[in-house]
Short mmCIF file of C-alpha atoms in Angstrom, two decimals:
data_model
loop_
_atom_site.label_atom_id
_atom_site.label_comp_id
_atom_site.label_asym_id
_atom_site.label_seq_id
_atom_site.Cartn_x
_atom_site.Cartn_y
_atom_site.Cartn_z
CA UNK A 1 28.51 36.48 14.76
CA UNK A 2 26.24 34.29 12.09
CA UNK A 3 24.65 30.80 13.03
CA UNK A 4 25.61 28.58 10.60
CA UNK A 5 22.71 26.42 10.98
CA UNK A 6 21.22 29.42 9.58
CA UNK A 7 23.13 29.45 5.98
CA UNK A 8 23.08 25.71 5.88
CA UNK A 9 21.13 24.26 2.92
CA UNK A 10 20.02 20.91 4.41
CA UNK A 11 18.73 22.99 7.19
CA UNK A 12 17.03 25.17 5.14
CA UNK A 13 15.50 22.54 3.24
CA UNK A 14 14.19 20.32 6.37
CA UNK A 15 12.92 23.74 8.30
CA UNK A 16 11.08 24.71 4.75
CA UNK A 17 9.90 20.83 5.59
CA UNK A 18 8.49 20.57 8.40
CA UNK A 19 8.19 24.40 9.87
CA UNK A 20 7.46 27.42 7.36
CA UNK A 21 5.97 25.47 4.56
CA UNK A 22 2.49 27.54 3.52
CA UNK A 23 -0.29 25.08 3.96
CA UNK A 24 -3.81 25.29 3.04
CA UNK A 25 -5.63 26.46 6.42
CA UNK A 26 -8.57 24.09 5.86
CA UNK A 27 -7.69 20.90 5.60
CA UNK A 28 -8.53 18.04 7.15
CA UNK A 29 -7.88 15.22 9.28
CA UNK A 30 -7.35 13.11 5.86
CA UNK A 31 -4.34 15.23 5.16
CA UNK A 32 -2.52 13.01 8.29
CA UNK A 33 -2.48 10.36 6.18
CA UNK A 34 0.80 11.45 4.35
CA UNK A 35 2.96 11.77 7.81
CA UNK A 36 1.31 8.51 9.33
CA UNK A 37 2.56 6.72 6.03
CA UNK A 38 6.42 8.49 6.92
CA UNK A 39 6.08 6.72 10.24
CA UNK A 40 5.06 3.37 8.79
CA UNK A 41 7.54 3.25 6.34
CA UNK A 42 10.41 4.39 9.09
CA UNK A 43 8.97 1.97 11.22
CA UNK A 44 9.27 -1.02 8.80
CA UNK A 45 12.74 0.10 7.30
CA UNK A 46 14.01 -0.21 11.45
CA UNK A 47 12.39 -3.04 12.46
CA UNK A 48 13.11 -5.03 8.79
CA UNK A 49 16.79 -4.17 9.61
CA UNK A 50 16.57 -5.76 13.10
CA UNK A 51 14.92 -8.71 11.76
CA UNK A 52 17.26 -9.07 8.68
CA UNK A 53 20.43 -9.83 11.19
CA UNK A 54 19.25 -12.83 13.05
CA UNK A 55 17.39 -14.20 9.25
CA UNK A 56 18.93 -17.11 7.07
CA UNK A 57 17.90 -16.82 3.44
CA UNK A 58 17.42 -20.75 2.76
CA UNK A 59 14.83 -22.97 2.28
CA UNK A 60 16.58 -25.06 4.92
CA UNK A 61 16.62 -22.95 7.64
CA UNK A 62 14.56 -19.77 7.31
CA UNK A 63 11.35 -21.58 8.76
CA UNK A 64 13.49 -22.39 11.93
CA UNK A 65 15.43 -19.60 11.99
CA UNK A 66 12.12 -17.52 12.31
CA UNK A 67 10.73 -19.52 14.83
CA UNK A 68 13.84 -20.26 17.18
CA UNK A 69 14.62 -16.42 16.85
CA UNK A 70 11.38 -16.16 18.98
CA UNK A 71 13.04 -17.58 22.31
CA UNK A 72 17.01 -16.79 21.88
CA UNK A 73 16.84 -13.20 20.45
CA UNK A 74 15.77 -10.47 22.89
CA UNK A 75 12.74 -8.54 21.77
CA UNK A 76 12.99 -10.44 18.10
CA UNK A 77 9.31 -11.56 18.71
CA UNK A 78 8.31 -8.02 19.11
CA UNK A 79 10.06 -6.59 16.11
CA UNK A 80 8.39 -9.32 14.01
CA UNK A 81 5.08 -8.73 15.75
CA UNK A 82 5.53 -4.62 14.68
CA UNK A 83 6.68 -5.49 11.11
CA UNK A 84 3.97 -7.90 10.60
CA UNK A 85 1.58 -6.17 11.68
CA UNK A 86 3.58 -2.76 10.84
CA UNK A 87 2.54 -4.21 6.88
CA UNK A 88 -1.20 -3.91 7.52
CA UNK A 89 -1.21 -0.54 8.91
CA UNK A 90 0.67 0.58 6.11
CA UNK A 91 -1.56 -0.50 3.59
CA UNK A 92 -4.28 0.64 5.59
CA UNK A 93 -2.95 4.23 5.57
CA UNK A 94 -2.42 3.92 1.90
CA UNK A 95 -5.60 2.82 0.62
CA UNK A 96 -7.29 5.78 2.70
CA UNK A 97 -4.38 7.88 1.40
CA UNK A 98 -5.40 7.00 -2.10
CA UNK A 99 -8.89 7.15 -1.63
CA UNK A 100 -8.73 10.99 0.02
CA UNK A 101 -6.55 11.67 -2.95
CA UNK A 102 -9.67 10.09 -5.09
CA UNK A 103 -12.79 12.29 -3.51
CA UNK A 104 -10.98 15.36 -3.44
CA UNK A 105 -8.98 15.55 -6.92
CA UNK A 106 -5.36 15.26 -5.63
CA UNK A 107 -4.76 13.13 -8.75
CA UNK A 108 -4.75 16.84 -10.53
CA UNK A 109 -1.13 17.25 -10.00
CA UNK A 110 0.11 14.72 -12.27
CA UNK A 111 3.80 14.16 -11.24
CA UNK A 112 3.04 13.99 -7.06
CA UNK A 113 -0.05 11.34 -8.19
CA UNK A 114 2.22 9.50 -10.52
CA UNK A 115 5.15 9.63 -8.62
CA UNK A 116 2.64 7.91 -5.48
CA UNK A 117 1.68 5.05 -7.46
CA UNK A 118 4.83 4.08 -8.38
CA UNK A 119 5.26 4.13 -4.29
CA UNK A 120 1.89 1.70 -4.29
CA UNK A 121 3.15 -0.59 -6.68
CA UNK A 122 6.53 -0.85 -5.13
CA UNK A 123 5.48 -0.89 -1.81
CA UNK A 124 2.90 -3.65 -2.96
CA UNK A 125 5.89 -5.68 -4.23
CA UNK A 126 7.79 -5.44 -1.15
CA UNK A 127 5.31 -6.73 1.40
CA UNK A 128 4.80 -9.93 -1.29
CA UNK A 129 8.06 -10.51 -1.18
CA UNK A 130 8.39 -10.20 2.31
CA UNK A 131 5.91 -12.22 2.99
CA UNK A 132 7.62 -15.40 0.98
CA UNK A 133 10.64 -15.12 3.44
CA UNK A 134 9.35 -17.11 6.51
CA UNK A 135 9.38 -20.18 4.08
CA UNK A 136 5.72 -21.01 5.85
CA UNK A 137 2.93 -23.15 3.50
CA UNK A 138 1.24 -19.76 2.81
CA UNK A 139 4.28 -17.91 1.80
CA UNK A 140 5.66 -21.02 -0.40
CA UNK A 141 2.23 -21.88 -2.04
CA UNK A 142 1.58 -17.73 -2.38
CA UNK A 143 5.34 -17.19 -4.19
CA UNK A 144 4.62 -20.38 -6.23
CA UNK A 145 0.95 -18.99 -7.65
CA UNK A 146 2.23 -15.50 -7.84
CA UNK A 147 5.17 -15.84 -10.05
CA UNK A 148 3.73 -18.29 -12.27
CA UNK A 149 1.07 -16.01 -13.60
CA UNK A 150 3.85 -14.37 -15.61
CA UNK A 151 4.18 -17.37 -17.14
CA UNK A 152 1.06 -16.25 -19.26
CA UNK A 153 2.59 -13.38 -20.80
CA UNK A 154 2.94 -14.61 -24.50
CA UNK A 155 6.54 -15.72 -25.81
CA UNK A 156 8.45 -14.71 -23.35
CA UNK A 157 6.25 -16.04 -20.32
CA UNK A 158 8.21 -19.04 -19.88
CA UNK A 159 11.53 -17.84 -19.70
CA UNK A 160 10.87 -14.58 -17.06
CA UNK A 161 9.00 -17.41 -14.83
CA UNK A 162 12.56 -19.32 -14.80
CA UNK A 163 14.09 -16.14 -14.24
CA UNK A 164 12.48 -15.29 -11.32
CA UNK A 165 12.58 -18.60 -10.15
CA UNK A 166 16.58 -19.04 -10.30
CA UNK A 167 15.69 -22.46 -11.68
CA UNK A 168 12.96 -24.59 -12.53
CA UNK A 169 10.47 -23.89 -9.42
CA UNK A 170 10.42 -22.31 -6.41
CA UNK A 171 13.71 -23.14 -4.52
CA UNK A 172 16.33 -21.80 -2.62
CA UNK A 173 17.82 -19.34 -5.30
CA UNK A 174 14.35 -17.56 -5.45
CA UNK A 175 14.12 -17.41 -1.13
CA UNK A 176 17.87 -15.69 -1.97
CA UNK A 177 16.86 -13.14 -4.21
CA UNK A 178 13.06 -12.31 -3.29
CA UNK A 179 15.46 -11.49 0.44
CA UNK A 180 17.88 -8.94 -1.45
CA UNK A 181 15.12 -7.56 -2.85
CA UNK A 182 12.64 -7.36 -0.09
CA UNK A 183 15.62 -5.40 1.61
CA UNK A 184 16.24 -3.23 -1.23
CA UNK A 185 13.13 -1.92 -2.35
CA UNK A 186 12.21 0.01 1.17
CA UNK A 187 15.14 2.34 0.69
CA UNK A 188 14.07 3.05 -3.51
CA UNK A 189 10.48 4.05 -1.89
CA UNK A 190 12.23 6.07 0.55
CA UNK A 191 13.87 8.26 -2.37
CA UNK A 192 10.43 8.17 -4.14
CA UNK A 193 9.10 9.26 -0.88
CA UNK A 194 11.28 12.32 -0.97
CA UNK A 195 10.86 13.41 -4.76
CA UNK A 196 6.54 12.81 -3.89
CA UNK A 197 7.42 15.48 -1.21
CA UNK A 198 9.21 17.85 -3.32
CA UNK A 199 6.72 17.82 -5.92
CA UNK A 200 4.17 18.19 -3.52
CA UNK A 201 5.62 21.40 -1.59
CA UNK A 202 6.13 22.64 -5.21
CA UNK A 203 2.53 22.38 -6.66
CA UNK A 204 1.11 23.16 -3.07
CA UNK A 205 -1.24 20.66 -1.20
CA UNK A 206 -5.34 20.76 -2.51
CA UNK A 207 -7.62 21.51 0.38
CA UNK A 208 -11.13 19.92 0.54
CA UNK A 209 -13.04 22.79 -1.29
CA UNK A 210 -11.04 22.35 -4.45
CA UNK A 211 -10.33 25.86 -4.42
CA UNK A 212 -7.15 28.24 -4.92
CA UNK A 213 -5.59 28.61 -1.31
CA UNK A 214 -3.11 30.67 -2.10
CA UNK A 215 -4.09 33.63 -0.05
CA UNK A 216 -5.24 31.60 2.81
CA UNK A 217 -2.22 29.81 4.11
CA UNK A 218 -0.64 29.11 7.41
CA UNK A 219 3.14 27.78 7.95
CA UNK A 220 3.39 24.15 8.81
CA UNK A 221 4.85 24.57 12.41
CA UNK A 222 3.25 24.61 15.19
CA UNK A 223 -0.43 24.18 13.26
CA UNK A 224 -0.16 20.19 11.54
CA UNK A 225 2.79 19.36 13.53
CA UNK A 226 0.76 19.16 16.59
CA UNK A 227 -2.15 17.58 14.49
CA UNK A 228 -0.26 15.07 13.07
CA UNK A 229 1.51 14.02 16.27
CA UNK A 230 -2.24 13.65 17.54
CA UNK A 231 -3.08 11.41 14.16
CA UNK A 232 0.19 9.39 15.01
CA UNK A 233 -0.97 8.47 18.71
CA UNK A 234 -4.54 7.32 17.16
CA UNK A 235 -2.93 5.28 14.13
CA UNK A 236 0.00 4.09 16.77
CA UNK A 237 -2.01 3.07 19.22
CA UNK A 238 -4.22 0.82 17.49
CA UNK A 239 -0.80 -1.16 15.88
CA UNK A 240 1.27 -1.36 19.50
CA UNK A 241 -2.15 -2.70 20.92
CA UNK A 242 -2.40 -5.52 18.23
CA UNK A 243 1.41 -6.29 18.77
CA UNK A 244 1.00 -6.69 22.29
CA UNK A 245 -2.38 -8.61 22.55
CA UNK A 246 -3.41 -10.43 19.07
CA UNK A 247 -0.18 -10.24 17.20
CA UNK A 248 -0.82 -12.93 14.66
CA UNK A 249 -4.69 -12.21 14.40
CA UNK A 250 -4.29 -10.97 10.91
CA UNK A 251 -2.00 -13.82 9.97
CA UNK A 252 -2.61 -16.82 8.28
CA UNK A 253 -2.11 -20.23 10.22
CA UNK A 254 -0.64 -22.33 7.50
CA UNK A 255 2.34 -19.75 7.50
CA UNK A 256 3.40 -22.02 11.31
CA UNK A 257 3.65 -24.86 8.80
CA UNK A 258 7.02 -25.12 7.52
CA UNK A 259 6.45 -24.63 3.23
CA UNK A 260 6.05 -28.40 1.46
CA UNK A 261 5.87 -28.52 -2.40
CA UNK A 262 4.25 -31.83 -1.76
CA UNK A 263 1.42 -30.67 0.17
CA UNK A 264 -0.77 -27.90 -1.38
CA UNK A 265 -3.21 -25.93 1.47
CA UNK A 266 -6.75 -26.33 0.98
CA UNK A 267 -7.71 -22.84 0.05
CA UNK A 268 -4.26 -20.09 -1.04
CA UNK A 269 -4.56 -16.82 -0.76
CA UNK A 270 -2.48 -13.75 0.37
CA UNK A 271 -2.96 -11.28 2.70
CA UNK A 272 -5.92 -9.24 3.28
CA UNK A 273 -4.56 -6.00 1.97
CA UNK A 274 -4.08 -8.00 -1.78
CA UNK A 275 -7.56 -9.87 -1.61
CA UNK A 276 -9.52 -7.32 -3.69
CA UNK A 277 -7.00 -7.91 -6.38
CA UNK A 278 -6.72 -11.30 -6.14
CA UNK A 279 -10.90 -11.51 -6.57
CA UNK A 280 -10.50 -9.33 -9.66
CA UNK A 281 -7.44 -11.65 -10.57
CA UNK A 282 -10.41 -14.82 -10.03
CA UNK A 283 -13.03 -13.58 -11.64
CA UNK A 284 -11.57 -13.75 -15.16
CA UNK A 285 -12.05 -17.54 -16.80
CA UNK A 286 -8.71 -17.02 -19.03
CA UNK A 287 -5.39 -16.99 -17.62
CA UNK A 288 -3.82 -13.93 -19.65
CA UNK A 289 -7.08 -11.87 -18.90
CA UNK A 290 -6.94 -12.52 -15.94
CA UNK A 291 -3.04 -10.98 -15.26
CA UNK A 292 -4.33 -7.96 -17.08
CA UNK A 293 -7.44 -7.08 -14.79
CA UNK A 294 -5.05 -7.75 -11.98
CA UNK A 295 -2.40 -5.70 -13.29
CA UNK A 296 -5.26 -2.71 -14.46
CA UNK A 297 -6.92 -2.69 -10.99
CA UNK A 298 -3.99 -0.90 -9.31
CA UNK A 299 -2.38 0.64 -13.21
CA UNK A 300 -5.81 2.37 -13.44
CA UNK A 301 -5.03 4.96 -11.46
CA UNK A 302 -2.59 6.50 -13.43
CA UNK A 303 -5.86 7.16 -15.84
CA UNK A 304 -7.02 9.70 -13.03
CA UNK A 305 -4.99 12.53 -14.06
CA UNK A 306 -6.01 12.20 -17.52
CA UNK A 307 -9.59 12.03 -16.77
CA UNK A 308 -12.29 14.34 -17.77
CA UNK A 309 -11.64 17.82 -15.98
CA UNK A 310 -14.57 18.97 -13.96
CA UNK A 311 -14.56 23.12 -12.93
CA UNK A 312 -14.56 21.97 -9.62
CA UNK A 313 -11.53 19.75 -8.10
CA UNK A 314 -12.79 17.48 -6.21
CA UNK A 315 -16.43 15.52 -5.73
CA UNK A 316 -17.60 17.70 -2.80
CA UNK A 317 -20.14 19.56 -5.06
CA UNK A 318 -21.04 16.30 -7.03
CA UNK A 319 -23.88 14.21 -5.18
CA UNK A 320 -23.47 12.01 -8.03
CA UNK A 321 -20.07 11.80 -7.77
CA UNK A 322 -20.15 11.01 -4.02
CA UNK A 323 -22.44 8.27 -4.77
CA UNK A 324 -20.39 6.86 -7.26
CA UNK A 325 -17.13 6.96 -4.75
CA UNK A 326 -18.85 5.72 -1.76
CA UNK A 327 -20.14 2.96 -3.74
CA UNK A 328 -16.70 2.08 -4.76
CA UNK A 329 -15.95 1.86 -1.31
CA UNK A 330 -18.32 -0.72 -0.56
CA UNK A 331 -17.16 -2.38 -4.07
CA UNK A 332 -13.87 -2.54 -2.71
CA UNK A 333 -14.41 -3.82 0.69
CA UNK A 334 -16.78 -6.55 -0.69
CA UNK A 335 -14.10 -7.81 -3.29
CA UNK A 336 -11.79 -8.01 -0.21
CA UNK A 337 -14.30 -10.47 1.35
CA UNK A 338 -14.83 -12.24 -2.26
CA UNK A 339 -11.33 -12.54 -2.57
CA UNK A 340 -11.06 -14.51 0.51
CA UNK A 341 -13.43 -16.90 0.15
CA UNK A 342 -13.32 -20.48 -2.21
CA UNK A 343 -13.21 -20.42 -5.93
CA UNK A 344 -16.17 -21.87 -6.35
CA UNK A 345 -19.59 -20.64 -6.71
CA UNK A 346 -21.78 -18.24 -6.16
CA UNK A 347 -18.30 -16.40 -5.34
CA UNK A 348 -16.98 -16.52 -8.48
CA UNK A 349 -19.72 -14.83 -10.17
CA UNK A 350 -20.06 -12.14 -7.28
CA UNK A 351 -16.50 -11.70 -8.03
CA UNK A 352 -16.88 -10.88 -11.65
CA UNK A 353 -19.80 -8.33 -11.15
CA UNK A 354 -18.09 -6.31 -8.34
CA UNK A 355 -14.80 -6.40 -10.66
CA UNK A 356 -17.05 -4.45 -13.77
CA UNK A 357 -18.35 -2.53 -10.93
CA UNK A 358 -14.66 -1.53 -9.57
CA UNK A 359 -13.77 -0.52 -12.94
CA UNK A 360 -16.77 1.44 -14.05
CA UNK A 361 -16.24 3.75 -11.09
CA UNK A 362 -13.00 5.18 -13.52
CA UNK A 363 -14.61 5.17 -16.70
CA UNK A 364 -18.03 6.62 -15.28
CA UNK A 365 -16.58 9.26 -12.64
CA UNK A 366 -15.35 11.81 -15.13
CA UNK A 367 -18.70 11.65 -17.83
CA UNK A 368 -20.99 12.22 -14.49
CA UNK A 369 -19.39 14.93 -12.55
CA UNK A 370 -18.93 17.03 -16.24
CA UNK A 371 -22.70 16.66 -16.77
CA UNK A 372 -23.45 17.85 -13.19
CA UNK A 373 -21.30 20.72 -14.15
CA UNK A 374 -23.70 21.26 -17.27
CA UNK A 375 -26.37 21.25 -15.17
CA UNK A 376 -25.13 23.85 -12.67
#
């Protein structure tokens, strides 16, 4: 007598998953990044749901809603605290996602690269929109500045700013539809989320030599199951402990203030995980130029798989490379700290240099590591 389980196909797909799959026998503890980010989005798709029955999507009553929600609904505090918070981590486990994917040449397979920053940019639109829904000053003045940058695009700038307002400014119709599609766009990533996988168990995962690991493979299960449930205590840990003790310590006060067109906060700016954008966004005088450095500092890396090919994947055997990726590091993390700060000066100006300096990284990363390889 069979087992059906056995002949079943979604069986045979999930156990090809997550328990014979031939993995590279060397890789590291950045590989964990990819299941943490599984658990982050699961995490925000439940606790989005939970929040999304006791929320009113009007200018109205969302602010109260949101805060009276805290005393009459059981546990609603917590599930706000987790997807709040739930948002950071997630970006946090994307940007070292990316930036593993970066050092050691994962951008080589085109469609599982491509296919992730479509996941960035979506998942990027999501937590904006998101954050808009508690109708607090921050998350009326933020929607407000946002959308009307696309009122530079020439012609047509105008019109698409109405039409994402539903009307002439920021009102009630664009609370109503920013909601739908704050809801909608977790479940699209999901389905990205599952094509990124398939192309990825297709191609085979890189490994931090950059070599062929073809002959030096081990099945998923019982090897990075066990790892990655060890990852996911060290990444969960850190996100139940900020829920618990300091859950609004990466919020911004002015969202407790119910949103008032008439009032505009002293200093707008989103949250921390879009501040190195926003800086780049800053640092350019003209209005159009600016939208297109902020559009080009996440589009960029779709240049990566088109880059200059070096005969090793990867920067491990490029000291010049390394240099030139750590540095973009610290580039990063300093236009994060520009980005929060005044526009005014000397900020501006610091803003503009580390923005050529974020973007010289991809134009420079390629031409160095193929002249190491002449070298060697």
């Amino acid at each position: 007598m069979y087992k059906a389980s056995r002949f079943s196909p979604l069986t045979s797909i999930i156990r090809h998953t997550v328990v014979t799959l031939p993995t590279p026998i060397n890789i590291s503890t950045w590989w964990n990044f990819g299941s943490l980010l599984g658990i982050c989005l699961a995490s925000q798709i439940f606790s989005g749901l939970v929040l999304s029955l006791h929320f009113t999507a009007h200018t109205d009553l969302s602010f109260y809603v949101v805060i009276q929600s805290f005393g009459d609904v059981y546990y609603n505090w917590w599930f706000r605290a987790l997807h709040a918070n739930g948002a950071s981590f997630f970006f946090i486990g994307l940007y070292l996602h990316i930036a593993r994917g970066l050092y050691y040449g994962s951008y080589l397979f085109k469609e599982v690269w491509s296919i992730g920053v479509v996941i960035l940019l979506l998942v990027m639109a999501s937590a904006f929109l998101g954050y808009v829904l508690p109708w607090g000053q921050m998350s009326f003045w933020g929607a407000t500045v946002i959308t009307s940058l696309f009122s530079a695009l020439p012609v047509i700038g105008g019109d698409v700013v109405v039409w994402l307002w539903g009307g002439f400014s920021v009102d009630n119709a664009t609370l109503t539809r920013f909601f739908g599609l704050h809801f909608v766009l977790p479940f699209i990533v999901a389905g990205l989320v599952g094509l990124h996988l398939f192309f990825l168990h297709d191609q085979g995962s890189s490994n931090p030599l950059g070599v062929s690991s073809d002959f030096n493979k081990v099945v998923f299960h019982h090897y990075y199951v066990l790892k990655d449930l060890v990852g996911a205590c060290f990444f969960i840990g850190p996100l139940l402990g900020l829920v618990y003790f300091n859950p609004w310590l990466l919020g911004d006060p002015e969202n407790f203030i119910e949103g008032n067109p008439l009032v505009t906060p002293h200093h707008i700016q989103p949250e921390w995980y879009f501040l190195f954008a926003y800086a780049i966004l800053r640092a350019v005088p003209n209005k159009l130029g600016g939208v297109v450095a902020l559009a080009a500092a996440v589009l960029v890396l779709f240049y990566m798989p088109v880059s200059p090919k070096t005969s090793v994947k990867g920067l491990s055997f490029y000291p010049w490379g390394k240099m030139l990726f750590f540095s973009l590091i610290g580039v990063f993390f300093l236009l994060t700290w520009a980005g929060s700060k005044p526009v005014e000066e000397p900020y501006v100006v610091i803003s503009q240099v580390l923005s050529f300096l974020y973007f010289s990284y991809f134009a420079l990363i390629g031409p160095i590591t193929r002249i190491q390889d002449k070298l060697l």
